[in-house]
PDB file of C-alpha atoms in Angstrom:
ATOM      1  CA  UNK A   1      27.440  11.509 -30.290  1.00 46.00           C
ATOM      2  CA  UNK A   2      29.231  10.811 -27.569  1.00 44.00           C
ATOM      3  CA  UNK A   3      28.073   8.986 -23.923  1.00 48.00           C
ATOM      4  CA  UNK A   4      30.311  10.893 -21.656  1.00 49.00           C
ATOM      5  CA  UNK A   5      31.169  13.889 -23.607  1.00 50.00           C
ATOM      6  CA  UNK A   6      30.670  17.269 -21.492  1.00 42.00           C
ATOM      7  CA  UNK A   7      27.619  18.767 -20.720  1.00 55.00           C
ATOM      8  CA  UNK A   8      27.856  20.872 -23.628  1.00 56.00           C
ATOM      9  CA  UNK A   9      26.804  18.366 -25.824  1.00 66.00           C
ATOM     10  CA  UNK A  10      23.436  19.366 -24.652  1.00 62.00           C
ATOM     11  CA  UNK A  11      23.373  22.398 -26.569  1.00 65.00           C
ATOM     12  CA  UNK A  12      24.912  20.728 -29.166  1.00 64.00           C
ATOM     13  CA  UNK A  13      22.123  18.439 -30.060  1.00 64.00           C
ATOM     14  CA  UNK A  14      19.260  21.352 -29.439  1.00 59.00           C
ATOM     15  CA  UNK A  15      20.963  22.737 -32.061  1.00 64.00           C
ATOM     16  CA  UNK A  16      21.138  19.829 -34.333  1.00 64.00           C
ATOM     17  CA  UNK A  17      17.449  19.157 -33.889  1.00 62.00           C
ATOM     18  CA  UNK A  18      16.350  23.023 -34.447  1.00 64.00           C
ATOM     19  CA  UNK A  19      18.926  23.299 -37.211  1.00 63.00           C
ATOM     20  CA  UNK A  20      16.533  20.166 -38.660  1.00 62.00           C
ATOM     21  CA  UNK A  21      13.791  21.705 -37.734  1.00 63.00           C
ATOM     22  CA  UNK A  22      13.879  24.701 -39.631  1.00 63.00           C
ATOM     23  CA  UNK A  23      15.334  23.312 -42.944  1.00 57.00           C
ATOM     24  CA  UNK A  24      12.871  20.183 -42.855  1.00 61.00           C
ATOM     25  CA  UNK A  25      15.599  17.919 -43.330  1.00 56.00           C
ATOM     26  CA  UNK A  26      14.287  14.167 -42.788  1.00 58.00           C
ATOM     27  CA  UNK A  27      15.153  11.140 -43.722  1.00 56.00           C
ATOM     28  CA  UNK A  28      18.700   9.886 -44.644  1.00 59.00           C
ATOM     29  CA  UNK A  29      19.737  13.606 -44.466  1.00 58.00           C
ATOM     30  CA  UNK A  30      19.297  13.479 -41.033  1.00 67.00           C
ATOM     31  CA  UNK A  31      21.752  13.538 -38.173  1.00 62.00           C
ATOM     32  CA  UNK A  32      19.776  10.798 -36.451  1.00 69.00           C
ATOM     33  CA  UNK A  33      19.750   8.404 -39.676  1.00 74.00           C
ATOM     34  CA  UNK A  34      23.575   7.229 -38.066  1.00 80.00           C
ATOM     35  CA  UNK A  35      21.178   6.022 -35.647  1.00 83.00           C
ATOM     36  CA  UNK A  36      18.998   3.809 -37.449  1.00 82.00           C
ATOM     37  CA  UNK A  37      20.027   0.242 -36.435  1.00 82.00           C
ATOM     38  CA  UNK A  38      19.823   1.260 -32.390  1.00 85.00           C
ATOM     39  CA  UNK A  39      17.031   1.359 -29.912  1.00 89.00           C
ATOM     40  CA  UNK A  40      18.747   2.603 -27.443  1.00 92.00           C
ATOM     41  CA  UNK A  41      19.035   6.225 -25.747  1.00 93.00           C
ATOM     42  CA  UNK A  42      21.232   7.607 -23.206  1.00 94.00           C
ATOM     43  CA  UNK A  43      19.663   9.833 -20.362  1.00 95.00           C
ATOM     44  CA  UNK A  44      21.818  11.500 -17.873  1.00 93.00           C
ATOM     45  CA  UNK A  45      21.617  14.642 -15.631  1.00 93.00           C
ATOM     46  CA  UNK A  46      19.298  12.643 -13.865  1.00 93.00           C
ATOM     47  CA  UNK A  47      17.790  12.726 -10.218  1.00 92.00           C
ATOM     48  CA  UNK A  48      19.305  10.244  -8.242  1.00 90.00           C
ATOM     49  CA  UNK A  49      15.855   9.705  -6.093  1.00 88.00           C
ATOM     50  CA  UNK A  50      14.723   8.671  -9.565  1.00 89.00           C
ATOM     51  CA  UNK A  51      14.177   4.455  -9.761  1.00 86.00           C
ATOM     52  CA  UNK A  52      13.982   2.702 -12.909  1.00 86.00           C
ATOM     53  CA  UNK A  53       9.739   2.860 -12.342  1.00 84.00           C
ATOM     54  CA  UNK A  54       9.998   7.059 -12.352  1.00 87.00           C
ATOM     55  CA  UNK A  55      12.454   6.891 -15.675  1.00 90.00           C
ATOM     56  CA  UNK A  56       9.988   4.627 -17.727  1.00 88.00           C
ATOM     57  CA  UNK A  57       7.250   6.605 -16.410  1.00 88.00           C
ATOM     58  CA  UNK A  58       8.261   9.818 -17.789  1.00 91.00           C
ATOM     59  CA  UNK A  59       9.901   8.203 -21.320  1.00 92.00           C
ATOM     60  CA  UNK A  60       6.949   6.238 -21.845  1.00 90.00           C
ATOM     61  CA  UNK A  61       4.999   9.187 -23.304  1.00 90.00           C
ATOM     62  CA  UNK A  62       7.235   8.954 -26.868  1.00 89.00           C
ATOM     63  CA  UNK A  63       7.021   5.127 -26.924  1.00 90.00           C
ATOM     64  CA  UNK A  64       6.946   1.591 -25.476  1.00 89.00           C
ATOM     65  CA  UNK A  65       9.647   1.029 -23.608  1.00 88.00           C
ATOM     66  CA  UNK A  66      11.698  -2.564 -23.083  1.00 85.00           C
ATOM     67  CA  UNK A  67      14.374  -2.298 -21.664  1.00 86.00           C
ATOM     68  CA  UNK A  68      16.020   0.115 -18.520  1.00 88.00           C
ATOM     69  CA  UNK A  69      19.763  -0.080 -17.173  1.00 88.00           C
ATOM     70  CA  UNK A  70      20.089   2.628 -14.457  1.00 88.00           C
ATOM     71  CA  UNK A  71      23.825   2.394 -13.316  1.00 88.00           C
ATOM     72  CA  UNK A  72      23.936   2.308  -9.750  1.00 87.00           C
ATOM     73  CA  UNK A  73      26.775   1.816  -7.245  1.00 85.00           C
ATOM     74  CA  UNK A  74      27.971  -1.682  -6.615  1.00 81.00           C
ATOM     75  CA  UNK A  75      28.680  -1.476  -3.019  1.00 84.00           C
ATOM     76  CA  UNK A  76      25.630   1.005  -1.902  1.00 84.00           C
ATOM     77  CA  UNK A  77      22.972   0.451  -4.589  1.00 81.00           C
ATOM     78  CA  UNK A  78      22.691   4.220  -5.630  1.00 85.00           C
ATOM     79  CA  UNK A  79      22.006   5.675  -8.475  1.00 87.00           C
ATOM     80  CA  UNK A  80      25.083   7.367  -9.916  1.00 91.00           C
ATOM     81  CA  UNK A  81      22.630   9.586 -12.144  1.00 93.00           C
ATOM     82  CA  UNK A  82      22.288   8.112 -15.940  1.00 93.00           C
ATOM     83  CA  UNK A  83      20.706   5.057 -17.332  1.00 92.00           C
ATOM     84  CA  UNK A  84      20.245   3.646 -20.539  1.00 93.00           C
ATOM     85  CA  UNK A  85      16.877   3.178 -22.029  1.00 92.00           C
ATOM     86  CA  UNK A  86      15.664   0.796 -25.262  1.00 89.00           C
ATOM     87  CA  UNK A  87      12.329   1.096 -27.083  1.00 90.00           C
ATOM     88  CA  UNK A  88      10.419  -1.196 -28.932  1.00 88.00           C
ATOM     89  CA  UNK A  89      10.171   1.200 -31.931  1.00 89.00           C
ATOM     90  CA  UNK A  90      14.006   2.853 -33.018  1.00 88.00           C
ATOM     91  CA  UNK A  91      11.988   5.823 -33.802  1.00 88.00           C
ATOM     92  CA  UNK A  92      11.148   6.467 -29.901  1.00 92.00           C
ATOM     93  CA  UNK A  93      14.358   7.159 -30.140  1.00 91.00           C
ATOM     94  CA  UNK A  94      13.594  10.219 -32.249  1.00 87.00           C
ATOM     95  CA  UNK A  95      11.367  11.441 -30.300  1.00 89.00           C
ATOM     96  CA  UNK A  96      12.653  11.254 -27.051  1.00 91.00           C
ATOM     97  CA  UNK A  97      15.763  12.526 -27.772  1.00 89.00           C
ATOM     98  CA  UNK A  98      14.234  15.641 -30.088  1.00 87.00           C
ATOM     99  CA  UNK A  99      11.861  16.407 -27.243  1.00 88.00           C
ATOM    100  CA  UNK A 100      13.682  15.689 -23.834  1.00 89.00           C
ATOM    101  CA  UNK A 101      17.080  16.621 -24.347  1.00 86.00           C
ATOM    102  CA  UNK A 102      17.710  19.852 -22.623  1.00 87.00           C
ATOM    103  CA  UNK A 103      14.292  19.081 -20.780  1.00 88.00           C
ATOM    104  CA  UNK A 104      14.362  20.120 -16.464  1.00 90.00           C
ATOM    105  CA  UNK A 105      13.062  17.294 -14.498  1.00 91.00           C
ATOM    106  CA  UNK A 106      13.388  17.198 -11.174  1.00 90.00           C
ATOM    107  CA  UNK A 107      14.773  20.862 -11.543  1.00 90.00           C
ATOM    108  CA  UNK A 108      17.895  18.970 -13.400  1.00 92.00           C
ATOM    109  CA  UNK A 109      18.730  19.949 -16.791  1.00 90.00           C
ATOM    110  CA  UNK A 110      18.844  16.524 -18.634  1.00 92.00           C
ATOM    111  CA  UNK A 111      20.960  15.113 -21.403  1.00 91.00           C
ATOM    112  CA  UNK A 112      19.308  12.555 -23.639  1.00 92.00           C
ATOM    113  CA  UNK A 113      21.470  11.572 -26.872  1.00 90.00           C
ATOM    114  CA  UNK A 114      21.348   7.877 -29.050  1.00 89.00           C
ATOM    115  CA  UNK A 115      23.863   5.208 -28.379  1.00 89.00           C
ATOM    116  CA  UNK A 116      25.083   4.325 -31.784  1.00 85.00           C
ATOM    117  CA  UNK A 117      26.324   0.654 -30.069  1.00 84.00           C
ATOM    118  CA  UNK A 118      24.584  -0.159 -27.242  1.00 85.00           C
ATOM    119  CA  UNK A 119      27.330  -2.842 -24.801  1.00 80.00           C
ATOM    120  CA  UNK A 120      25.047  -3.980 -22.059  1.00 77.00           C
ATOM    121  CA  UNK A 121      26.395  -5.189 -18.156  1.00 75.00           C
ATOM    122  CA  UNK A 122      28.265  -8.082 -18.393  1.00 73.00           C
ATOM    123  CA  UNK A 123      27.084 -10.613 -15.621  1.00 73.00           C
ATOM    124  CA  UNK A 124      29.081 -14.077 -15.455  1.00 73.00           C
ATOM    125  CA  UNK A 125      27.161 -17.493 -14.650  1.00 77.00           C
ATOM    126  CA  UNK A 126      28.645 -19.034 -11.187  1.00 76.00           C
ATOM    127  CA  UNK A 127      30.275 -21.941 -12.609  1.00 80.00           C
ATOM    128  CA  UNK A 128      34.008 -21.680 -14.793  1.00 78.00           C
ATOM    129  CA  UNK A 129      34.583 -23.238 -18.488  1.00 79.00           C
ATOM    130  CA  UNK A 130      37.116 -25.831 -19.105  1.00 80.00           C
ATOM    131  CA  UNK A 131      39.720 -23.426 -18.761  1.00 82.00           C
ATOM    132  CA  UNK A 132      38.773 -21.353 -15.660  1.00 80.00           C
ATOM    133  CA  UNK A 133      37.233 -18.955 -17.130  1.00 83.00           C
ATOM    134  CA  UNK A 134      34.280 -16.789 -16.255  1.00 81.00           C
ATOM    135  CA  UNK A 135      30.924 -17.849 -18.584  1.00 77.00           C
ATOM    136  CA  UNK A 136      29.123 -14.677 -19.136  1.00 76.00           C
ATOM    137  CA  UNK A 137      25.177 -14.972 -19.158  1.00 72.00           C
ATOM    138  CA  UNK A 138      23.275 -14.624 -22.548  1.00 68.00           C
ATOM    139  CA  UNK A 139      21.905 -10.817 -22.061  1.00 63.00           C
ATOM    140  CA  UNK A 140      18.113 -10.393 -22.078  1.00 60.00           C
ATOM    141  CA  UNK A 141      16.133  -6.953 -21.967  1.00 57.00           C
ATOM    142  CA  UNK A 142      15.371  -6.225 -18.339  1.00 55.00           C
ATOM    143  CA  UNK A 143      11.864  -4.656 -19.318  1.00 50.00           C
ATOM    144  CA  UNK A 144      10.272  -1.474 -17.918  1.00 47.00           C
ATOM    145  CA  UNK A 145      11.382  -1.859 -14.636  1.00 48.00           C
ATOM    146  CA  UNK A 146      14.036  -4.005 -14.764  1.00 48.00           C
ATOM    147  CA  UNK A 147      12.245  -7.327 -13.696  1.00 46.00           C
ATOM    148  CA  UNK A 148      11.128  -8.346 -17.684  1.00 44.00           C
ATOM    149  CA  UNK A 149       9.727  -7.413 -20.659  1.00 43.00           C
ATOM    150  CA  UNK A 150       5.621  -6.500 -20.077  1.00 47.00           C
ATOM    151  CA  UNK A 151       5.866  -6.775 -15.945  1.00 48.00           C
ATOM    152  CA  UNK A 152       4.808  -4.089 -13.543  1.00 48.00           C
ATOM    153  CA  UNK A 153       5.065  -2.846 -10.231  1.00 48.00           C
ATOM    154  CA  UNK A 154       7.902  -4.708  -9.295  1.00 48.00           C
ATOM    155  CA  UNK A 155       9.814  -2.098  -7.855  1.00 50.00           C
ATOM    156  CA  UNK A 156       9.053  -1.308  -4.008  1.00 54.00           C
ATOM    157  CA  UNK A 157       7.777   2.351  -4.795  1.00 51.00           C
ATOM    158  CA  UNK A 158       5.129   0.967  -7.590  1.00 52.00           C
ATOM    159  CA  UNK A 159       4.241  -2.158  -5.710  1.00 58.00           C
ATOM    160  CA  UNK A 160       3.428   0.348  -2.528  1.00 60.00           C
ATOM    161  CA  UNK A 161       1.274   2.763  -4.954  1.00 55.00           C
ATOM    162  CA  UNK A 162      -0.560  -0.305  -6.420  1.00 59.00           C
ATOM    163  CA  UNK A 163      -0.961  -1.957  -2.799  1.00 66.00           C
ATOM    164  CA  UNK A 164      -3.022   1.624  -1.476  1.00 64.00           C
ATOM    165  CA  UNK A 165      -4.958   2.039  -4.467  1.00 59.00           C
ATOM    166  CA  UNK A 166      -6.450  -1.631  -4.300  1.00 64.00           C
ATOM    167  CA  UNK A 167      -7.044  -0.744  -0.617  1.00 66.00           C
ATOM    168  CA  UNK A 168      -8.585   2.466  -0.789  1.00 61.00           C
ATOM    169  CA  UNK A 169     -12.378   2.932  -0.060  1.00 64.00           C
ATOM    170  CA  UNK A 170     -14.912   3.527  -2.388  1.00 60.00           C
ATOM    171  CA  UNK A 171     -15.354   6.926  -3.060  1.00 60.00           C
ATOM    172  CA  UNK A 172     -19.524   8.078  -2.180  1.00 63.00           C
ATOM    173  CA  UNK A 173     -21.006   9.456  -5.247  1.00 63.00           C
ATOM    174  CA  UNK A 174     -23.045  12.755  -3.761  1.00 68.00           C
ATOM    175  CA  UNK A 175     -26.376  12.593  -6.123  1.00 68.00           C
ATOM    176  CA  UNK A 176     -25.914  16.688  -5.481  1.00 67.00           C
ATOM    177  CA  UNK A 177     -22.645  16.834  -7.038  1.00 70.00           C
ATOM    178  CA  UNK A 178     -22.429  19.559 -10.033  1.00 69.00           C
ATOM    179  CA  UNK A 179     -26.071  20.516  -9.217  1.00 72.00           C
ATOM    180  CA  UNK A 180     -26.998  24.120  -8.331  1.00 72.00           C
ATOM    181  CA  UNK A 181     -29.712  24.701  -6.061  1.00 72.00           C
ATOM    182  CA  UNK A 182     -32.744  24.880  -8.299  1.00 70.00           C
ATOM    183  CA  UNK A 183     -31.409  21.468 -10.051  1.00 75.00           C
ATOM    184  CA  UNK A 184     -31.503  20.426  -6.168  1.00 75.00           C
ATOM    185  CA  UNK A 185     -34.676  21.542  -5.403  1.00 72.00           C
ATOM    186  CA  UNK A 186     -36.179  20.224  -8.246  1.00 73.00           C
ATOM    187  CA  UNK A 187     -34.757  16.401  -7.498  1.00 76.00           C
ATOM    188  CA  UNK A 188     -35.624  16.787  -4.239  1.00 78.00           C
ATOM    189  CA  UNK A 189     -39.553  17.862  -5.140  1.00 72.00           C
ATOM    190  CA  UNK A 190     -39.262  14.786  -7.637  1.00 77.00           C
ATOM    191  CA  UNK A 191     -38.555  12.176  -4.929  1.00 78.00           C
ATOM    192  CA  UNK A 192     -41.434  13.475  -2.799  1.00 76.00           C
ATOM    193  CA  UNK A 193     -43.490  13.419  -5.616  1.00 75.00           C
ATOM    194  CA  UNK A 194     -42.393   9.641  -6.246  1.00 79.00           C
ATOM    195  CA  UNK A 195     -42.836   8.961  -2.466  1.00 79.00           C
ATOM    196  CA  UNK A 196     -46.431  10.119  -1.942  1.00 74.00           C
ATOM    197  CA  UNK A 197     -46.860   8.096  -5.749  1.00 77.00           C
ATOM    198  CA  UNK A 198     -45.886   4.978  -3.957  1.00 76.00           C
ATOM    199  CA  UNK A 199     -47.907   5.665  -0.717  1.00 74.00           C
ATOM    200  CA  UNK A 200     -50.894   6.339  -2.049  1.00 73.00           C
ATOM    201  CA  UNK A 201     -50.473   3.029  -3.939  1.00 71.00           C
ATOM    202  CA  UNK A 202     -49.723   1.444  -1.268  1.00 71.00           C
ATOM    203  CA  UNK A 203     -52.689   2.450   0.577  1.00 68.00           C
ATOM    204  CA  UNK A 204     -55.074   1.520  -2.065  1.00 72.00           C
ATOM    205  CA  UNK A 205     -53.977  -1.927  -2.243  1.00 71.00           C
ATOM    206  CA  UNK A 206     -54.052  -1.953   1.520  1.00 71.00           C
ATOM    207  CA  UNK A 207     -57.468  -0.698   1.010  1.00 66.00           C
ATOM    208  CA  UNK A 208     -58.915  -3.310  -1.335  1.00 62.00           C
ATOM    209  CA  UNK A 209     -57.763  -6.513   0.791  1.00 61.00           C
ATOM    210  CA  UNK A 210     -59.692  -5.093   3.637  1.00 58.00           C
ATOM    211  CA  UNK A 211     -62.778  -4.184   1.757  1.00 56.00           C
ATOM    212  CA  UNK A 212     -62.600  -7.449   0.188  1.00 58.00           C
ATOM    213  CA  UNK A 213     -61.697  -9.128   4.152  1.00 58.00           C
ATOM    214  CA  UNK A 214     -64.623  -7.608   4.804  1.00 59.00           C
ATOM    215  CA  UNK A 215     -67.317  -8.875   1.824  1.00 56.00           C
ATOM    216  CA  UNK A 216     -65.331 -12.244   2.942  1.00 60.00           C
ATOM    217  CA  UNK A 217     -66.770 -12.185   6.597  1.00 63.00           C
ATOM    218  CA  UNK A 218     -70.457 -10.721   5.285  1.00 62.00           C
ATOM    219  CA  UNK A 219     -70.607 -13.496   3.128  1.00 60.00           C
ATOM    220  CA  UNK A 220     -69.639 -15.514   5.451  1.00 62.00           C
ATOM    221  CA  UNK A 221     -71.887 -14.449   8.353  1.00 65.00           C
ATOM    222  CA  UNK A 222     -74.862 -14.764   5.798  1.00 63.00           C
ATOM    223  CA  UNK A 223     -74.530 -18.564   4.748  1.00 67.00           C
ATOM    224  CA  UNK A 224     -74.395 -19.049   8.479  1.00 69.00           C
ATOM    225  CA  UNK A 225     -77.980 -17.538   9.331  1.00 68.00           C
ATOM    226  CA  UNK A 226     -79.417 -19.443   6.506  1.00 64.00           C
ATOM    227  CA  UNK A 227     -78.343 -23.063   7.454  1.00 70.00           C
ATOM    228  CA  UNK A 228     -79.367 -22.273  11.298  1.00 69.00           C
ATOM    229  CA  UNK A 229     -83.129 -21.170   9.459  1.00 65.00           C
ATOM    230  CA  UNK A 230     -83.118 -24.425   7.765  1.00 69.00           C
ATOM    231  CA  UNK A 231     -82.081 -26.124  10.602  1.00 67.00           C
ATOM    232  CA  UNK A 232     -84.979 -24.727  12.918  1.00 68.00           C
ATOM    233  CA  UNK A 233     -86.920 -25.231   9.955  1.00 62.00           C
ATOM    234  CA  UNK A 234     -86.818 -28.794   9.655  1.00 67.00           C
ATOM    235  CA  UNK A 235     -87.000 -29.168  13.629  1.00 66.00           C
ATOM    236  CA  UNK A 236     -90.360 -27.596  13.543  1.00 66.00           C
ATOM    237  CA  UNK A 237     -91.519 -29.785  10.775  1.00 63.00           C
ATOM    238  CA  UNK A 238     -90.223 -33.098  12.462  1.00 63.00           C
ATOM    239  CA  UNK A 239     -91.962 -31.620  15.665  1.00 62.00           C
ATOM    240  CA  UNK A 240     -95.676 -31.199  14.076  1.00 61.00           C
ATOM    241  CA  UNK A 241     -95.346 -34.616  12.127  1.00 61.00           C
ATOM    242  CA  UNK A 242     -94.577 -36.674  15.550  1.00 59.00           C
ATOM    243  CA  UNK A 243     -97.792 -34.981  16.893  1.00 56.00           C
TER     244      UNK A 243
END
């Protein structure tokens, strides 16, 4: 199939698929066997709101993906609509082009074929070769989101929605939630029913210091009135043997 081949090649490849479908042809049979050595799809029809972070988001459901070109203007930095994406697994691929092609998103009928030989953007180092020539840079896999394989929310949209969910307060759990009113009534009796528990222990130990305060200060009171009898005790008896 084709990159830039008319629109029609969407109904084309529904009809490839179904045609597939219905005859359970798998395997090497298969149209998407030609396929077999790339990763890569082609997805265009596409919103041009939509950043690299929205693409993988949606794509991601069929497999892991690894790698994202969305062509975008030099000059202005908008996107011109299509993007090529790579999975880890060829047989994403599959999927995501069985499944989405033909899909709406966005209210946008999409195309989404396989790229039999994936050529990825040329970018040139800043420095010439011996001859004056331009060195192109080694290509590596831009990852989800165009910033490297296994990184996230490093796009301005994702960073923002990661950045307000950190900050966002604690949600109160209601104890009430899901309950009708007799479950309601019935926790509430239950807490009084722990409350005057805990009072009435409370008053009980409150209860037994003082008593025992109180024993304390009888005792107390009671050693004293003996050693004053002793002591007027043994004043009378010194008193009668002087005499």
């Amino acid at each position: 199939m084709s990159v830039t081949g008319p629109s029609a090649n969407i109904t084309a490849i529904e009809r490839l698929s179904e045609l597939e479908l219905q005859k359970g042809i798998i395997g090497e049979a298969s149209w998407h066997h030609r396929y077999k050595d790339s990763c890569y799809i082609y997805i265009g029809g596409l919103d041009k709101r939509m950043t690299e972070g929205d693409i993988v988001i949606v794509f991601s459901q069929f497999g892991d993906p690894i790698d994202v070109y969305l062509k975008r203007d030099k000059k202005t930095g908008a996107s011109m609509g299509y993007c090529f994406l790579g999975y880890r697994d060829q047989r994403s691929t599959i999927l995501a082009v069985d499944n989405f092609n033909g899909s709406s998103l966005l209210g946008r009928r999409i195309r989404v074929d396989h790229v039999l030989d994936y050529k990825p953007p040329v970018e040139y180092e800043d420095e010439v070769d011996d001859d004056g020539n331009k060195i192109p840079k080694e290509y590596v896999p831009t990852g989800a989101e165009g910033q490297g394989i296994d990184k996230f929310y490093v796009t301005s949209s994702e960073a923002a929605l990661r950045d307000a969910y950190r900050h966002k307060p604690a949600r109160q759990v209601d104890p009430y939630e899901g309950m009708d009113q007799d479950e309601r009534w019935a926790l509430e009796f239950d807490k009084s029913l722990r409350k005057a528990e805990a009072t009435t222990t409370e008053d009980r130990e409150r209860s037994g210091s003082h008593a025992s305060h109180s024993a304390d200060r009888r005792s107390d009171t009671s050693r004293e009135r003996h050693r004053r009898h002793e002591s007027r005790h043994r004043r009378r008896n010194r008193s009668r043997s002087r005499s």
